[in-house]
Coordinates of C-alpha atoms in Angstrom, one line a residue:
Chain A
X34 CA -13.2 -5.3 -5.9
X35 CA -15.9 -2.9 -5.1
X36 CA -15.0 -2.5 -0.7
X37 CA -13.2 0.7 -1.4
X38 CA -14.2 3.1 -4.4
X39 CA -12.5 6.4 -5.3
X40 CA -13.4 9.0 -7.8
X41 CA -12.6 10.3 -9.8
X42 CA -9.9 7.9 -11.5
X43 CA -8.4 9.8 -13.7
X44 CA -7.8 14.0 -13.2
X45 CA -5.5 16.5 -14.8
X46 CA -5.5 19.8 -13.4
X47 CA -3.4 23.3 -13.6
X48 CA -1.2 24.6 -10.7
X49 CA -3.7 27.0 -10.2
X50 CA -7.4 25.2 -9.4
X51 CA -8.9 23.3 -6.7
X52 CA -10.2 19.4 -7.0
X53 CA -11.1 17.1 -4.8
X54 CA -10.1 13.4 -4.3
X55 CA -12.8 10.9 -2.8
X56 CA -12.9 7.9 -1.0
X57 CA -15.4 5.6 0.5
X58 CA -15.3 2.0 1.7
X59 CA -18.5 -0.1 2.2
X60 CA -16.2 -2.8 4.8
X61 CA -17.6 -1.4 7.7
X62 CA -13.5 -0.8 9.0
X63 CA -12.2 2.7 11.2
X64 CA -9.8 3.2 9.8
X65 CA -8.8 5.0 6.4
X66 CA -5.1 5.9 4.6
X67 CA -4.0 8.3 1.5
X68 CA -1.1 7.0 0.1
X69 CA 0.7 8.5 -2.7
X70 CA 2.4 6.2 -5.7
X71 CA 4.8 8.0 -8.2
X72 CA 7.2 6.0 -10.5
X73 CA 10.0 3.8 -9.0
X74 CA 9.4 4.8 -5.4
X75 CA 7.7 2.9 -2.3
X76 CA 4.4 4.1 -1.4
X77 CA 4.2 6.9 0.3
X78 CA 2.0 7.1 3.6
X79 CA 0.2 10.8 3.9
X80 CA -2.7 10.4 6.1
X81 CA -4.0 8.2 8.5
X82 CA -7.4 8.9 10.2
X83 CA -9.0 6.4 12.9
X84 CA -12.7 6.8 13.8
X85 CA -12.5 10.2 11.9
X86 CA -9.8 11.4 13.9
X87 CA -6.5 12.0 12.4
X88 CA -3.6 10.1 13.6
X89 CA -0.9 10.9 11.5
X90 CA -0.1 13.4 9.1
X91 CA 3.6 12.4 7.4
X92 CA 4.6 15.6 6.9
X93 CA 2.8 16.5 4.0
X94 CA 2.6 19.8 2.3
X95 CA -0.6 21.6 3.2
X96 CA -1.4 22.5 -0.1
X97 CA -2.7 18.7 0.5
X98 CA -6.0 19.0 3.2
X99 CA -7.5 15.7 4.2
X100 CA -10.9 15.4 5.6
X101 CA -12.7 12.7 7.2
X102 CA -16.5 13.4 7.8
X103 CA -17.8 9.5 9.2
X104 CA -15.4 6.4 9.0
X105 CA -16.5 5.4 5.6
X106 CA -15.1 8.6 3.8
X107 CA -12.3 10.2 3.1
X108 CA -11.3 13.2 0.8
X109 CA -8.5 14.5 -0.1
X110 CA -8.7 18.3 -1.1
X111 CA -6.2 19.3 -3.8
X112 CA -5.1 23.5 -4.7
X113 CA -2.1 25.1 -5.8
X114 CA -0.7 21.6 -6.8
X115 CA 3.2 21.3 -8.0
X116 CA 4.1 19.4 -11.2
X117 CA 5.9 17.2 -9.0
X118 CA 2.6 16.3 -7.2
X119 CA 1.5 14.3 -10.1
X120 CA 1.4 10.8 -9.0
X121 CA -1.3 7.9 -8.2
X122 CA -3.3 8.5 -4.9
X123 CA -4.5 5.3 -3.8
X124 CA -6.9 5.2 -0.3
X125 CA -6.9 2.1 1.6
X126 CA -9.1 1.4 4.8
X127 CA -8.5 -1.4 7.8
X128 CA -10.5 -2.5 10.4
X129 CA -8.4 -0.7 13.0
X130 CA -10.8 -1.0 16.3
X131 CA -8.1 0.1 18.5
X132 CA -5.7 2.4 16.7
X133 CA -3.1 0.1 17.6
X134 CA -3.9 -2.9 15.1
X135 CA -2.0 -4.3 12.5
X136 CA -5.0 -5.7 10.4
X137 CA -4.9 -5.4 6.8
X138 CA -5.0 -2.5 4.6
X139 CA -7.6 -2.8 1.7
X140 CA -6.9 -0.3 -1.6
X141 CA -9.1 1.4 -3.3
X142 CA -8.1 1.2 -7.4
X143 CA -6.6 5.0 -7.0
X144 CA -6.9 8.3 -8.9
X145 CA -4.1 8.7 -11.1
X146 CA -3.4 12.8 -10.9
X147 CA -1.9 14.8 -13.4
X148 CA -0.6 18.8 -12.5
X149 CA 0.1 20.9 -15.4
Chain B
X208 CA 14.2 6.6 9.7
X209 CA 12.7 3.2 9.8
X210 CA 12.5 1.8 6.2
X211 CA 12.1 -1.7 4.4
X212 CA 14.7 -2.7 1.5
X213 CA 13.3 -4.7 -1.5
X214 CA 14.9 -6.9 -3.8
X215 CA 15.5 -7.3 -6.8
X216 CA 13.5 -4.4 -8.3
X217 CA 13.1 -6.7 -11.6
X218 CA 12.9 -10.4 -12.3
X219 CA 12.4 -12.1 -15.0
X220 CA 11.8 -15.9 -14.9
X221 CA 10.1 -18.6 -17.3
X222 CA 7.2 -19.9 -16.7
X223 CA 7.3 -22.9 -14.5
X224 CA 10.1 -21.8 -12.3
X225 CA 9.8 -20.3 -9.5
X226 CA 10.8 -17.0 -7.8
X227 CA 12.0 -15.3 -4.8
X228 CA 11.7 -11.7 -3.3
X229 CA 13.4 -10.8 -0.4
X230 CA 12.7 -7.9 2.0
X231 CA 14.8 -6.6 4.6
X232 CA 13.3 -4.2 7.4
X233 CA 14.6 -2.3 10.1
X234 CA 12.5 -2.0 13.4
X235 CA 12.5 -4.8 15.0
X236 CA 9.2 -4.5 16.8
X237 CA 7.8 -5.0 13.9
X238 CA 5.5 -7.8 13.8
X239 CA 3.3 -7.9 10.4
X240 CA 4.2 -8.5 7.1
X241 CA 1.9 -8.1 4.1
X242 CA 2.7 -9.2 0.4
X243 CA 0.5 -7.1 -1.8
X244 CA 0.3 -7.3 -5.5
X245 CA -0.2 -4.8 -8.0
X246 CA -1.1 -5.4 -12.1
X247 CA -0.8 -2.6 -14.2
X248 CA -3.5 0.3 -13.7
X249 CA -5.3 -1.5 -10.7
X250 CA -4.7 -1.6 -7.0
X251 CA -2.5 -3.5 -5.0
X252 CA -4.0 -6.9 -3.4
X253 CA -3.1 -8.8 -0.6
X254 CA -1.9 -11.6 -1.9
X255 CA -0.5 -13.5 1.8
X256 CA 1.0 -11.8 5.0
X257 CA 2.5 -13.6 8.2
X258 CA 2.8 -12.4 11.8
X259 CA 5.9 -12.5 14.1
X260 CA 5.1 -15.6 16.0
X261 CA 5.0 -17.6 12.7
X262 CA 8.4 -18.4 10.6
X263 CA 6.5 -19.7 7.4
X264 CA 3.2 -19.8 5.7
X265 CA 1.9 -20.9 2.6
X266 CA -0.9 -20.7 0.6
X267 CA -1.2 -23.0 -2.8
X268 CA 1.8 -22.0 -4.6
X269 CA 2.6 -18.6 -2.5
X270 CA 4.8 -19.1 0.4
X271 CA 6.5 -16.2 2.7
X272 CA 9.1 -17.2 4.9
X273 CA 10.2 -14.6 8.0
X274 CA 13.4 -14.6 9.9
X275 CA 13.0 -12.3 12.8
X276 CA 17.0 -12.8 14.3
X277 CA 17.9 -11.4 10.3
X278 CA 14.8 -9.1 10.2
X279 CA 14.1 -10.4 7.0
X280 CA 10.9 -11.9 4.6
X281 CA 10.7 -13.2 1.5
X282 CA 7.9 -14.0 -1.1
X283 CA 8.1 -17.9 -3.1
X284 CA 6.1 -18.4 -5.9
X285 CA 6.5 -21.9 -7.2
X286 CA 5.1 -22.6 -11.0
X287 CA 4.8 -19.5 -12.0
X288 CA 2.5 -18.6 -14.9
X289 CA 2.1 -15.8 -17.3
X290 CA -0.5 -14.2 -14.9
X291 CA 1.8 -13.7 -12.1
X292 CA 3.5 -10.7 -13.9
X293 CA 2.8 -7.9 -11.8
X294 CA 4.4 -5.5 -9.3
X295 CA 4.8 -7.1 -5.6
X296 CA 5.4 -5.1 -2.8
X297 CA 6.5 -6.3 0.6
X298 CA 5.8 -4.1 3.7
X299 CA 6.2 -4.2 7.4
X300 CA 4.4 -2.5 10.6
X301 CA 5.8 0.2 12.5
X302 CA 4.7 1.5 15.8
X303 CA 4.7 5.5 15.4
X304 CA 1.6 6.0 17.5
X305 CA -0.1 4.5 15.2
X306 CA 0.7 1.7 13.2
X307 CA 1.3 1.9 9.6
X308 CA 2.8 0.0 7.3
X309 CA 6.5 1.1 5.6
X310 CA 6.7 -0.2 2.2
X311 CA 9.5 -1.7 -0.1
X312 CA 9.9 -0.3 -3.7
X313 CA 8.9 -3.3 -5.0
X314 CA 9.9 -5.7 -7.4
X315 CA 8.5 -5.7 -10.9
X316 CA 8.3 -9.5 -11.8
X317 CA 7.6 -10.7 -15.8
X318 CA 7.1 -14.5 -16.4
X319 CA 7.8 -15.1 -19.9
X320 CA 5.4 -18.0 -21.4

């Protein structure tokens, strides 16, 4: 339960300000996802990143900037959010030594975001 | 756009009997499957997956069966018990550039004791 972490959990925030979202896994995997959760739809893939490097941005809004300092974490920079926005993000890493794996995805428990 | 159908999006059942969640995808290159469960306010967990060479697997009373000619998978929980209620999502691998998975919308099961 405790491979990937993300803080904060829980964070409500106006149209206006700036937050950031954090991940980090302690599997020793490459690769890392955002995904984004809202009610009744599949999850959504945003980012992918593979030995820091990002590999796939799925046409998400750039009010939405994704960094990736070292394989282990991953943020996920928030500002001048939309209501609409307000979902669950959840982070999930893989082992991923190639780029072009299939190996599991493991999720972090998610920061459940709220835009005023 | 490639995407993976899930069905049904609710199911009830009582417990002891057993229940089925079919997923239907559409790239046929695709070659993993994931099952991942998901209990309210925590993260979805891999509960059993099965590769493309393999037609069934099972693991105690979990079981995923894959038809590759149909391009469709489905979940089988025998016995169920109270504590299977959860969320299950099905998903399947897509080759982009990178691989990534494309998930269903899941299916919201309740076991009723």
């Amino acid at each position: 339960e405790t491979g990937v972490t993300q803080t904060p959990r829980h964070l409500v925030m106006g149209m206006t300000n700036k937050k950031s979202l954090k991940c980090e896994q302690h599997l020793g995997h490459n690769a890392m996802y955002w995904y984004k959760q809202s009610a009744k739809k599949p999850l959504e893939l945003m980012f992918v990143y593979n030995f820091k490097e990002q590999t796939e941005n799925n046409s998400v809004p750039s009010r939405f900037s994704p960094e990736c300092p070292n394989s282990s974490h991953l943020f996920l920079h928030l500002h001048t959010l939309q209501p609409e926005d307000s979902a669950l993000y959840l982070c999930a890493s893989s082992q991923d030594r190639t780029g072009r794996s299939t190996d599991t995805q493991y999720f972090g428990p998610g920061t459940r975001l709220t835009v005023l | 756009g490639e995407n993976v159908e899930q069905h049904p999006s609710t199911l009830s059942v009582q417990e002891g009997d057993s229940a089925v969640i079919k997923c239907t995808y559409s790239d046929s290159a695709s070659n993993y499957f994931p099952w991942y469960k998901q209990e309210l306010g925590k993260r979805p967990q891999l509960i059993i997956d099965i590769r493309s060479n393999v037609g069934e697997k099972k693991d105690q009373r979990i079981a995923v069966t894959l038809n590759k000619t149909a391009k469709h998978f489905s979940l089988h929980i025998t016995e169920t018990q109270p504590e299977d209620s959860a969320v299950y999502f099905c998903a399947a691998t897509i080759d982009s550039g990178t691989y990534k998975y494309i998930f269903g919308t899941g299916t919201r099961l309740k076991v009723l004791a």
